[in-house]
Coordinates of C-alpha atoms and ligand atoms in Angstrom, one line a residue:
X507 CA 163.9 106.6 296.1
X508 CA 165.3 107.5 299.0
X509 CA 168.3 105.3 300.5
X510 CA 168.0 103.7 304.7
X511 CA 171.4 103.1 304.2
X512 CA 172.3 105.0 307.9
X513 CA 169.2 102.8 309.2
X514 CA 170.3 100.3 311.6
X515 CA 167.0 98.4 311.8
X516 CA 166.5 98.1 307.5
X517 CA 162.9 100.1 308.1
X518 CA 163.2 103.4 306.0
X519 CA 163.4 107.0 307.3
X520 CA 160.4 108.8 307.6
X521 CA 160.0 111.5 304.7
X522 CA 161.4 115.2 305.0
X523 CA 158.2 117.0 303.6
X524 CA 160.5 118.2 300.6
X525 CA 161.1 114.1 299.8
X526 CA 157.5 114.3 300.1
X527 CA 157.0 116.4 297.7
X528 CA 159.6 115.7 295.6
X529 CA 157.8 112.2 295.8
X530 CA 154.2 112.9 295.3
X531 CA 155.6 114.8 291.9
X532 CA 157.4 111.8 290.6
X533 CA 154.2 110.0 291.4
X534 CA 151.7 112.5 289.5
X535 CA 154.7 111.7 286.8
X536 CA 154.9 116.1 287.0
X537 CA 157.4 117.5 285.2
X538 CA 158.3 113.5 283.2
X539 CA 160.0 112.1 285.7
X540 CA 162.3 114.5 286.1
X541 CA 163.9 116.1 289.4
X542 CA 166.7 118.6 289.7
X543 CA 168.0 121.2 292.6
X544 CA 170.3 123.7 292.0
X545 CA 172.8 125.9 295.2
X546 CA 172.6 129.3 294.6
X547 CA 175.0 131.2 296.1
X548 CA 175.8 134.9 295.3
X549 CA 179.5 135.6 294.8
X550 CA 179.4 138.3 297.4
X551 CA 181.3 136.4 301.0
X552 CA 182.2 132.5 301.8
X553 CA 180.1 129.7 302.3
X554 CA 179.0 128.8 306.2
X555 CA 177.4 126.1 307.6
X556 CA 174.4 127.4 306.4
X557 CA 175.3 127.3 303.2
X558 CA 176.8 123.7 303.9
X559 CA 173.0 122.6 304.3
X560 CA 171.7 123.7 302.0
X561 CA 174.9 122.4 300.0
X562 CA 173.8 119.2 301.5
X563 CA 169.7 119.3 300.8
X564 CA 169.4 119.9 297.2
X565 CA 172.9 117.4 296.0
X566 CA 170.9 115.0 298.2
X567 CA 167.3 114.8 297.1
X568 CA 169.4 115.1 293.1
X569 CA 171.6 112.0 295.2
X570 CA 168.8 110.3 296.9
X571 CA 165.9 110.3 293.3
X572 CA 168.4 109.9 290.6
X573 CA 168.4 113.9 289.6
X574 CA 170.9 116.4 288.9
X575 CA 172.1 119.5 290.5
X576 CA 173.2 122.7 288.6
X577 CA 175.7 125.1 290.3
X578 CA 174.6 128.7 289.6
X579 CA 176.2 131.8 290.9
X580 CA 173.4 134.2 291.6
X581 CA 175.2 137.2 290.1
X582 CA 173.8 140.6 289.8
X583 CA 174.9 142.9 291.5
X584 CA 177.3 143.3 291.2
X585 CA 178.8 145.7 293.6
X586 CA 179.1 143.5 296.1
X587 CA 180.3 140.5 293.8
X588 CA 184.1 139.0 292.9
X589 CA 185.9 136.2 291.4
X590 CA 188.1 134.8 294.5
X591 CA 184.7 134.9 295.9
X592 CA 183.3 132.0 293.4
X593 CA 186.4 130.4 293.4
X594 CA 186.4 129.4 297.2
X595 CA 182.7 129.0 296.4
X596 CA 183.5 126.2 293.6
X597 CA 186.3 124.7 296.5
X598 CA 184.4 124.5 299.6
X599 CA 181.1 122.1 297.6
X600 CA 183.5 120.0 295.4
X601 CA 186.0 120.0 299.1
X602 CA 182.3 118.5 300.9
X603 CA 181.9 115.8 298.5
X604 CA 179.3 117.3 295.9
X605 CA 180.0 117.5 292.1
X606 CA 177.8 119.2 289.8
X607 CA 179.9 118.0 287.1
X608 CA 179.2 120.8 283.3
X609 CA 176.8 122.7 285.4
X610 CA 178.4 125.6 286.0
X611 CA 175.7 128.5 285.3
X612 CA 176.1 132.2 286.1
X613 CA 172.3 134.8 286.4
X614 CA 174.0 136.9 284.7
X615 CA 174.2 134.6 281.2
X616 CA 171.1 134.9 280.9
X617 CA 170.7 138.8 281.0
X618 CA 170.3 138.9 277.7
X619 CA 167.7 136.5 277.7
X620 CA 166.2 138.3 281.7
X621 CA 165.6 141.3 279.2
X622 CA 164.3 139.6 276.9
X623 CA 161.4 138.5 279.4
X624 CA 161.5 142.4 280.2
X625 CA 160.1 143.1 277.1
X626 CA 157.8 140.2 276.4
X627 CA 156.1 141.9 280.3
X628 CA 155.7 145.8 278.5
X629 CA 154.4 144.6 275.5
X630 CA 151.3 142.2 277.4
X631 CA 151.2 145.6 279.4
X632 CA 152.3 143.8 282.7
X633 CA 155.5 145.9 283.4
X634 CA 156.0 149.6 283.5
X635 CA 159.1 151.7 283.9
X636 CA 157.7 154.5 286.3
X637 CA 159.6 157.7 287.3
X638 CA 159.4 157.4 290.5
X639 CA 162.7 157.6 292.6
X640 CA 163.1 153.2 294.7
X641 CA 162.8 155.9 297.6
X642 CA 159.5 157.2 296.3
X643 CA 158.6 154.0 295.5
X644 CA 159.2 152.1 298.4
X645 CA 157.2 155.3 300.6
X646 CA 154.0 155.2 298.3
X647 CA 154.4 150.9 298.7
X648 CA 151.9 151.0 301.4
X649 CA 151.7 149.1 304.9
X650 CA 150.3 145.3 305.1
X651 CA 147.3 147.1 306.9
X652 CA 147.3 150.0 304.0
X653 CA 147.4 150.2 300.8
X654 CA 149.7 151.3 298.2
X655 CA 149.4 154.0 295.7
X656 CA 149.5 154.1 292.3
X657 CA 152.5 155.2 290.8
X658 CA 151.1 158.5 288.0
X659 CA 153.8 156.4 285.8
X660 CA 151.6 153.4 285.8
X661 CA 149.2 153.5 282.7
X662 CA 152.2 154.8 279.6
X663 CA 151.4 153.6 277.0
X664 CA 153.6 150.3 275.8
X665 CA 155.1 151.6 273.0
X666 CA 156.0 154.0 275.1
X667 CA 157.3 151.8 278.3
X668 CA 158.7 150.4 274.8
X669 CA 161.3 152.6 274.0
X670 CA 162.4 154.1 277.7
X671 CA 163.2 150.1 279.0
X672 CA 165.0 150.4 275.5
X673 CA 166.9 153.6 276.2
X674 CA 167.7 152.2 279.6
X675 CA 169.3 149.7 278.2
X676 CA 171.6 151.3 275.6
X677 CA 172.6 153.7 278.3
X678 CA 170.7 157.4 277.8
X679 CA 169.9 157.8 281.2
X680 CA 171.8 158.3 284.5
X681 CA 171.5 155.2 287.9
X682 CA 168.2 155.9 289.5
X683 CA 166.0 157.8 287.3
X684 CA 164.0 155.5 285.6
X685 CA 162.7 151.9 287.9
X686 CA 161.6 149.1 285.1
X687 CA 158.6 147.8 287.2
X688 CA 155.6 144.7 287.6
X689 CA 152.2 145.6 286.6
X690 CA 151.2 143.8 289.0
X691 CA 148.1 145.0 292.0
X692 CA 149.0 148.0 294.6
X693 CA 146.3 146.6 296.7
X694 CA 147.5 143.7 297.8
X695 CA 148.1 142.3 301.0
X696 CA 151.1 140.7 299.5
X697 CA 154.0 144.0 299.6
X698 CA 155.7 141.8 297.0
X699 CA 152.4 142.1 294.9
X700 CA 152.7 145.4 294.4
X701 CA 154.4 146.6 291.8
X702 CA 157.7 145.5 292.5
X703 CA 161.3 146.8 290.4
X704 CA 162.4 144.6 287.7
X705 CA 164.9 146.3 286.7
X706 CA 166.9 149.7 288.2
X707 CA 169.7 150.6 286.4
X708 CA 173.4 150.9 287.4
X709 CA 176.7 152.1 285.4
X710 CA 178.9 149.8 286.8
X711 CA 180.9 147.3 285.5
X712 CA 180.3 143.6 285.9
X713 CA 182.9 140.8 286.8
X714 CA 181.5 138.9 284.0
X715 CA 179.5 140.9 281.7
X716 CA 181.7 144.4 281.7
X717 CA 180.5 147.0 280.8
X718 CA 178.1 145.5 278.5
X719 CA 175.2 146.3 280.6
X720 CA 174.3 149.8 282.6
X721 CA 170.4 147.6 283.3
X722 CA 170.8 144.8 286.6
X723 CA 168.3 142.6 287.1
X724 CA 166.1 142.2 291.1
X725 CA 167.3 139.3 292.6
X726 CA 163.3 138.9 292.6
X727 CA 163.7 139.4 288.5
X728 CA 167.0 136.7 287.8
X729 CA 166.1 133.9 290.6
X730 CA 163.1 132.2 289.4
X731 CA 163.8 133.1 285.8
X732 CA 166.9 130.9 285.8
X733 CA 165.8 128.8 287.4
X734 CA 163.4 128.0 284.9
X735 CA 165.8 128.6 281.6
X736 CA 167.8 125.9 283.8
X737 CA 164.7 123.1 283.8
X738 CA 165.5 123.5 287.6
X739 CA 162.2 121.6 289.5
X740 CA 161.8 121.9 293.3
X741 CA 163.8 125.2 294.0
X742 CA 165.1 125.2 297.8
X743 CA 165.2 127.9 299.2
X744 CA 164.8 129.9 302.6
X745 CA 162.3 130.5 304.9
X746 CA 162.4 134.8 304.1
X747 CA 161.3 133.7 300.1
X748 CA 158.1 132.5 301.2
X749 CA 155.8 135.7 300.6
X750 CA 158.3 135.8 297.4
X751 CA 157.1 132.6 296.3
X752 CA 153.6 134.4 294.7
X753 CA 155.4 137.1 292.9
X754 CA 158.2 134.4 292.0
X755 CA 155.1 131.9 290.4
X756 CA 152.7 135.5 289.3
X757 CA 156.2 135.8 287.0
X758 CA 157.3 132.3 285.8
X759 CA 153.1 132.0 284.5
X760 CA 153.4 135.3 282.9
X761 CA 156.5 134.8 280.4
X762 CA 156.8 130.7 280.5
X763 CA 156.0 129.1 277.7
X764 CA 154.1 125.2 277.5
X765 CA 153.2 122.9 281.4
X766 CA 156.4 123.7 282.9
X767 CA 156.8 125.7 286.3
X768 CA 159.8 125.3 288.7
X769 CA 158.1 125.1 292.5
X770 CA 159.5 127.3 295.4
X771 CA 159.5 125.4 298.4
X772 CA 161.5 127.4 301.6
X773 CA 162.8 125.6 304.3
X774 CA 164.3 126.9 308.3
X775 CA 167.7 128.6 307.3
X776 CA 169.6 126.6 310.2
X777 CA 171.1 129.2 313.3
X778 CA 173.4 127.9 315.2
X779 CA 173.8 128.8 318.5
X780 CA 177.8 131.4 319.6
X781 CA 177.2 132.0 315.7
X782 CA 177.0 134.8 313.3
X783 CA 175.8 134.1 310.3
X784 CA 175.2 136.4 307.7
X785 CA 177.7 137.2 305.1
X786 CA 178.0 140.5 305.6
X787 CA 178.5 140.5 309.6
X788 CA 181.4 137.6 309.1
X789 CA 182.5 140.4 306.2
X790 CA 183.2 142.6 308.3
X791 CA 185.0 141.0 311.0
X792 CA 187.9 139.6 308.1
X793 CA 187.9 142.9 306.9
X794 CA 188.2 144.7 310.6
X795 CA 191.2 142.2 311.7
X796 CA 189.3 139.9 314.2
X797 CA 190.2 137.1 312.8
X798 CA 193.0 136.5 310.1
X799 CA 190.1 135.7 307.0
X800 CA 187.5 133.8 305.6
X801 CA 189.2 131.0 306.4
X802 CA 190.6 131.5 310.6
X803 CA 189.4 128.5 312.2
X804 CA 186.7 130.0 314.7
X805 CA 184.9 131.5 311.8
X806 CA 181.7 128.8 311.0
X807 CA 182.6 129.4 306.9
X808 CA 183.4 126.3 305.4
X809 CA 187.0 127.1 304.9
X810 CA 187.3 127.8 308.5
X811 CA 185.7 124.9 309.4
X812 CA 187.5 123.0 307.1
X813 CA 191.6 124.4 308.4
X814 CA 190.9 123.9 311.9
X815 CA 189.3 119.7 310.9
X816 CA 186.4 119.2 310.2
X817 CA 185.7 116.7 307.5
X818 CA 183.2 117.0 305.1
X819 CA 181.8 113.4 306.6
X820 CA 181.5 115.0 309.6
X821 CA 179.7 117.8 308.4
X822 CA 177.0 116.0 306.2
X823 CA 176.2 113.8 308.8
X824 CA 175.3 117.7 310.9
X825 CA 173.2 118.1 308.8
X826 CA 171.1 114.7 308.2
X827 CA 171.2 114.9 311.7
X828 CA 169.6 118.8 312.0
X829 CA 167.1 117.3 309.2
X830 CA 164.5 119.6 307.4
X831 CA 162.3 122.4 309.8
X832 CA 159.6 124.4 308.5
X833 CA 160.2 126.8 311.2
X834 CA 163.5 129.1 311.8
X835 CA 165.4 127.3 315.5
X836 CA 168.5 127.1 316.6
X837 CA 170.7 124.4 317.0
X838 CA 173.3 124.4 319.8
X839 CA 177.0 123.8 317.8
X840 CA 178.0 121.4 319.8
X841 CA 175.8 119.2 318.2
X842 CA 178.0 120.2 315.1
X843 CA 180.8 119.9 317.1
X844 CA 180.4 116.0 318.6
X845 CA 179.6 115.1 315.0
X846 CA 183.1 116.3 314.3
X847 CA 184.6 114.0 317.7
X848 CA 182.1 111.2 316.4
X849 CA 184.0 110.2 313.0
X850 CA 187.3 111.7 313.9
X851 CA 187.2 109.3 316.8
X852 CA 185.8 106.2 314.4
X853 CA 189.0 107.0 312.2
X854 CA 192.0 108.9 313.7
X855 CA 194.9 108.2 314.2
X856 CA 196.0 107.7 318.0
X857 CA 199.6 110.0 318.9
X858 CA 200.4 110.9 322.3
X859 CA 202.1 114.8 322.0
X860 CA 202.5 116.5 325.4
X861 CA 201.2 121.2 325.8
X862 CA 202.7 121.7 328.1
X863 CA 205.6 120.2 329.0
X864 CA 207.8 119.3 331.8
X865 CA 210.9 117.0 331.9
X866 CA 210.9 113.1 334.3
X867 CA 213.9 111.7 334.6
X868 CA 213.8 108.0 335.3
X869 CA 216.3 107.6 337.7
X870 CA 217.4 103.7 337.6
X871 CA 216.9 103.2 333.8
X872 CA 219.9 102.8 331.9
X873 CA 221.5 105.8 330.5
X874 CA 222.8 105.0 327.1
X875 CA 219.0 102.3 327.2
X876 CA 216.2 103.2 324.0
X877 CA 213.6 101.1 323.6
X878 CA 210.3 100.7 321.6
X879 CA 207.0 100.0 322.7
X880 CA 204.2 98.4 321.9
X881 CA 200.6 100.7 321.2
X882 CA 197.6 101.2 320.2
X883 CA 196.8 103.3 317.1
X884 CA 192.5 103.0 317.0
X885 CA 191.0 101.4 319.3
X886 CA 188.4 101.5 318.0
X887 CA 188.9 99.8 314.7
X888 CA 191.8 97.1 315.1
X889 CA 192.3 97.1 311.6
X890 CA 194.2 100.4 312.2
X891 CA 197.0 97.9 313.6
X892 CA 200.8 98.9 315.9
X893 CA 203.1 101.7 316.0
X894 CA 206.1 101.6 318.3
X895 CA 207.1 104.0 321.0
X896 CA 210.8 104.9 322.1
X897 CA 211.0 105.5 325.6
X898 CA 214.3 106.4 327.4
X899 CA 215.2 108.0 330.7
X900 CA 214.8 111.4 330.4
X901 CA 210.8 112.0 328.6
X902 CA 207.4 114.5 329.4
X903 CA 205.0 114.5 330.8
X904 CA 201.8 117.5 331.4
X905 CA 203.0 119.6 333.6
X906 CA 199.0 119.6 335.1
X907 CA 199.6 115.8 335.4
X908 CA 202.0 116.1 338.6
X909 CA 201.7 118.5 341.7
X910 CA 203.9 118.9 344.9
X911 CA 200.5 118.8 347.1
X912 CA 197.9 117.4 346.2
X913 CA 194.4 116.9 347.2
X914 CA 192.6 114.2 347.2
X915 CA 190.9 113.2 344.2
X916 CA 193.6 114.3 342.6
X917 CA 195.4 110.6 341.1
X918 CA 198.1 111.3 338.9
X919 CA 202.2 112.0 339.7
X920 CA 202.8 113.1 343.2
X921 CA 205.7 112.3 345.7
X922 CA 205.5 108.7 347.0
X923 CA 202.3 108.5 344.5
X924 CA 202.8 105.0 341.3
X925 CA 201.2 105.3 337.8
X926 CA 200.6 104.4 334.4
X927 CA 202.5 105.4 331.4
X928 CA 200.2 105.0 329.5
X929 CA 202.1 101.8 327.0
X930 CA 205.1 101.4 328.7
X931 CA 205.9 101.0 332.5
X932 CA 204.5 102.1 336.3
X933 CA 206.7 104.5 337.5
X934 CA 207.1 106.4 341.4
X935 CA 208.1 109.9 341.8
X936 CA 210.9 110.2 343.9
X937 CA 211.2 114.5 344.3
X938 CA 212.0 117.0 342.6
X939 CA 214.3 119.4 341.8
X940 CA 212.9 123.6 340.9
X941 CA 214.9 126.7 339.9
X942 CA 215.6 130.4 342.0
X943 CA 212.6 130.8 341.5
X944 CA 210.2 127.9 342.8
X945 CA 208.8 126.7 339.5
X946 CA 209.5 122.8 338.6
X947 CA 212.8 121.8 336.2
X948 CA 212.5 118.2 337.2
X949 CA 210.6 115.0 338.2
X950 CA 212.7 112.4 339.7
X951 CA 211.3 108.6 339.7
X952 CA 211.8 105.3 339.7
X953 CA 210.5 102.9 337.2
X954 CA 209.5 99.5 337.8
X955 CA 210.9 96.8 335.0
X956 CA 208.3 94.1 335.5
X957 CA 205.7 96.8 334.2
X958 CA 206.5 97.0 330.6
X959 CA 203.5 97.4 328.8
X960 CA 201.7 99.3 331.5
X961 CA 200.7 95.8 333.1
X962 CA 202.3 95.0 336.5
X963 CA 202.1 90.8 337.6
X964 CA 201.7 90.9 340.2
X965 CA 198.4 92.9 339.8
X966 CA 199.0 95.9 341.4
X967 CA 197.0 99.1 341.0
X968 CA 198.0 102.4 339.8
X969 CA 194.5 105.1 339.8
X970 CA 196.8 107.3 337.3
X971 CA 197.2 106.6 333.5
X972 CA 199.4 109.9 331.9
X973 CA 201.0 110.1 328.4
X974 CA 204.3 110.7 327.5
X975 CA 207.3 111.8 324.8
X976 CA 210.6 110.5 325.2
X977 CA 212.4 113.6 325.6
X978 CA 215.2 112.3 323.0
X979 CA 212.8 111.0 320.5
X980 CA 209.7 114.2 320.2
X981 CA 208.6 116.1 318.0
X982 CA 208.5 120.2 319.4
X983 CA 205.3 121.6 317.1
X984 CA 203.0 124.6 318.2
X985 CA 199.0 123.4 318.9
X986 CA 196.2 126.1 318.4
X987 CA 193.9 125.3 320.5
X988 CA 190.7 127.4 319.5
X989 CA 187.5 128.4 321.5
X990 CA 184.1 129.6 321.0
X991 CA 184.0 133.3 318.1
X992 CA 182.2 134.3 320.6
X993 CA 180.5 134.5 323.9
X994 CA 177.1 133.9 324.8
X995 CA 174.7 132.0 322.7
X996 CA 173.1 134.6 321.1
X997 CA 175.7 137.5 319.5
X998 CA 173.0 139.7 318.3
X999 CA 171.5 139.7 321.3
X1000 CA 173.6 142.4 322.4
X1001 CA 171.5 144.1 319.9
X1002 CA 168.8 144.3 322.8
X1003 CA 170.9 147.1 324.5
X1004 CA 172.2 149.3 321.4
X1005 CA 175.8 147.4 321.5
X1006 CA 177.1 145.8 318.3
X1007 CA 177.5 142.0 317.3
X1008 CA 181.9 142.5 318.1
X1009 CA 180.9 143.5 321.7
X1010 CA 180.5 139.9 322.4
X1011 CA 183.4 138.2 320.8
X1012 CA 185.4 136.1 323.2
X1013 CA 188.9 137.4 324.5
X1014 CA 190.0 134.5 324.4
X1015 CA 189.0 132.4 321.3
X1016 CA 193.0 131.7 320.6
X1017 CA 196.2 130.2 322.5
X1018 CA 198.8 129.6 321.1
X1019 CA 201.2 126.9 323.1
X1020 CA 204.6 127.1 321.1
X1021 CA 206.2 124.5 322.7
X1022 CA 204.9 121.3 322.7
X1023 CA 206.1 117.8 322.7
X1024 CA 205.0 114.5 319.6
X1025 CA 205.7 111.4 319.9
X1026 CA 207.8 110.9 316.6
X1027 CA 205.1 109.3 315.5
X1028 CA 204.1 112.8 313.2
X1029 CA 207.3 113.9 311.8
X1030 CA 204.8 111.8 308.8
X1031 CA 202.2 113.6 308.7
X1032 CA 201.1 116.1 306.4
X1033 CA 199.4 119.5 306.2
X1034 CA 195.6 118.0 307.3
X1035 CA 196.1 114.9 308.6
X1036 CA 194.1 114.6 312.4
X1037 CA 195.1 112.5 315.2
X1038 CA 194.1 111.9 318.5
X1039 CA 196.1 113.2 321.3
X1040 CA 195.4 110.9 323.7
X1041 CA 193.2 113.0 327.3
X1042 CA 193.3 115.9 324.9
X1043 CA 191.2 116.2 321.9
X1044 CA 191.6 115.3 318.2
X1045 CA 194.4 118.4 315.8
X1046 CA 195.0 118.7 312.9
X1047 CA 197.6 119.8 311.0
X1048 CA 197.3 123.6 309.6
X1049 CA 196.7 123.3 305.7
X1050 CA 199.0 126.2 305.5
X1051 CA 202.0 124.6 307.4
X1052 CA 204.8 123.5 304.6
X1053 CA 207.3 121.4 305.4
X1054 CA 210.6 122.3 307.1
X1055 CA 209.1 124.5 309.6
X1056 CA 208.1 123.9 312.6
X1057 CA 204.7 121.5 312.6
X1058 CA 201.8 123.9 314.1
X1059 CA 198.7 121.8 314.6
X1060 CA 194.7 123.4 314.6
X1061 CA 193.0 121.5 317.4
X1062 CA 189.2 120.7 315.7
X1063 CA 187.8 120.1 319.4
X1064 CA 188.1 118.7 323.0
X1065 CA 187.6 114.4 323.9
X1066 CA 184.5 115.3 326.3
X1067 CA 182.2 114.6 324.8
X1068 CA 179.4 116.9 326.7
X1069 CA 177.0 117.0 323.8
X1070 CA 175.8 114.2 325.5
X1071 CA 176.3 115.1 329.1
X1072 CA 173.7 117.9 327.8
X1073 CA 171.8 115.7 326.3
X1074 CA 172.0 113.2 329.4
X1075 CA 170.7 115.7 331.7
X1076 CA 167.8 117.4 328.7
X1077 CA 166.2 113.4 329.8
X1078 CA 167.1 113.9 333.1
X1079 CA 164.6 115.7 334.0
X1080 CA 161.9 115.6 330.9
X1081 CA 162.3 111.7 333.5
X1082 CA 162.2 113.7 336.6
X1083 CA 159.2 116.2 335.0
X1084 CA 157.0 113.1 333.9
X1085 CA 157.4 111.7 337.4
X1086 CA 156.4 114.9 339.2
X1087 CA 153.1 115.0 336.8
X1088 CA 152.5 111.0 337.8
X1089 CA 151.8 111.6 341.0
Ligands
ATP1893 P1 173.3 135.0 303.9 O1 172.8 135.2 304.9 O2 174.3 134.3 305.4 O3 174.8 135.5 303.6 P2 172.7 134.3 301.5 O4 170.7 134.1 301.6 O5 172.1 135.8 301.2 O6 173.5 134.4 303.0 P3 172.9 133.4 299.4 O7 174.2 133.6 298.7 O8 171.8 133.6 299.0 O9 174.1 134.3 300.7 O10 172.6 131.4 299.7 C1 172.5 131.1 298.4 C2 171.5 129.6 299.4 O11 172.4 129.8 300.9 C3 170.3 129.9 299.1 O12 169.1 128.8 298.7 C4 170.5 130.0 300.4 O13 168.1 130.2 300.9 C5 171.2 129.1 301.3 N1 171.8 129.4 303.1 C6 172.0 131.0 303.1 N2 172.0 130.8 304.3 C7 171.6 129.0 304.9 C8 170.9 129.3 306.4 N3 171.5 129.4 307.1 N4 170.5 127.9 305.9 C9 170.0 127.2 305.1 N5 170.9 127.7 303.9 C10 171.2 129.0 303.9
MG1894 MG1 171.1 135.8 299.4

């Protein structure tokens, strides 16, 4: 049964509508109490966060009810499918933390069986070979309010249909010459039931079956049949397939033997603000060079999120939080960002890194002296312990943490002002050194040796605390700061103005900072390690960084909890509205 571990009060979480269906089926001992789901990607692109949602749902249901999940490649369209996509999909599902064990299947493995199913339909008089072109078929389908026109080939004798279908397979005809259609009802109010095409001729090699086939089944004739062949009990798909369900059931009722039927259930697809989520559009961004690759850290692909610094845990948690809906909606991308922030806040090692360094010389600190100071690794997790941070006469601080003429609310370093260096000492600014262009090249300070550890024995208060890095111990690193890929929360909106979604791309989605200075602790970091840079955000060592090169960090997410702020604002507004109502 559904686990309720993550419910603090020990109360059972309310079931979503899919879980309700599954429990009802179990109660009735449908399918002998089996729960078997599948994740069925078409290998024509990399998986995105929407797919992650579907993966979590399918594998999650199986986990909760002692069931199984298959990974099935829906590879019925050889035009767009490639091995590299299959490889990336396998990698992404595993990385998310799910395992299909030995159940990796391909719709193309079923081509022979699907062909037999089609023959069965023809023999029943439920399918026929049509000579109308796909274009003509489309034009004679009618409209939702008007019935379609029956094909002149609809009543072709069964023997002739069998012969033609056989010859279609044998390669006797060119593409588009004949189509196999189901014979259902050209007047059905559901357009999907108006004699849909089941097979088309395509003289094109398939990545897995090679030249073996020149006829390929349509999605509708492959999907439900594959579910049936694999013994799937609950076939979860997105809402746009709801009107295909009667066809799904009709086909199975005419093909299947015995009682067992897979059941299709639809849920709302995940949409995110500031994000496009169609593989076609993502492919366009890759092919036209707007991003580096499918796994560019700005992409909403699973591999892009991974490279950006997302954890599988944060994506699973996000998926859980957004829940399962029956109606389409758009989720604020800030919710995704916040799932990562919450996860890394609990787990990430804190370090100090100066992104835009300016040198500070502590004039009363002896030149040949250095010392090691104690720093907390993670205030959220005592078990992560402490580390030593080296300190010396010359350090770096952020350029933005100093102002020569500070405005009123600036509490950081300024001439004559005393601030705390985190884990170190209080320092007071005595002056600055400038170059010929008037730029500050050095800030000169004194320190108070009595304030070691950042505490003053006399209880003297300072308003600012700065992060810093000892200059001679610093590790030079590169930091890539990412921003949203699109400027508008609905990138597709520009379509209304006749513009392409790419006109909405954010020209400032990447800033590379080449001269950052990190504390030496980071020397031992490995690709994909994640850290909180104090006061700056969460950062991840780039997956493709190699030891020996300058270390590269990707900013995964900023520190500021903009989501909490938004939620609070909304809550406040809600309360205000309620008050107004009471009046
Ligand atoms: P896209 O429209 O983004 O190209 P797709 O639906 O064509 O995606 P498939 O490879 O056919 O991609 O999808 C595999 C599975 O993932 C399907 O079951 C599909 O319903 C599900 N899926 C795809 N996009 C989303 C989404 N945004 N939210 C939830 N599930 C999704
Ligand atoms: Mg699809």
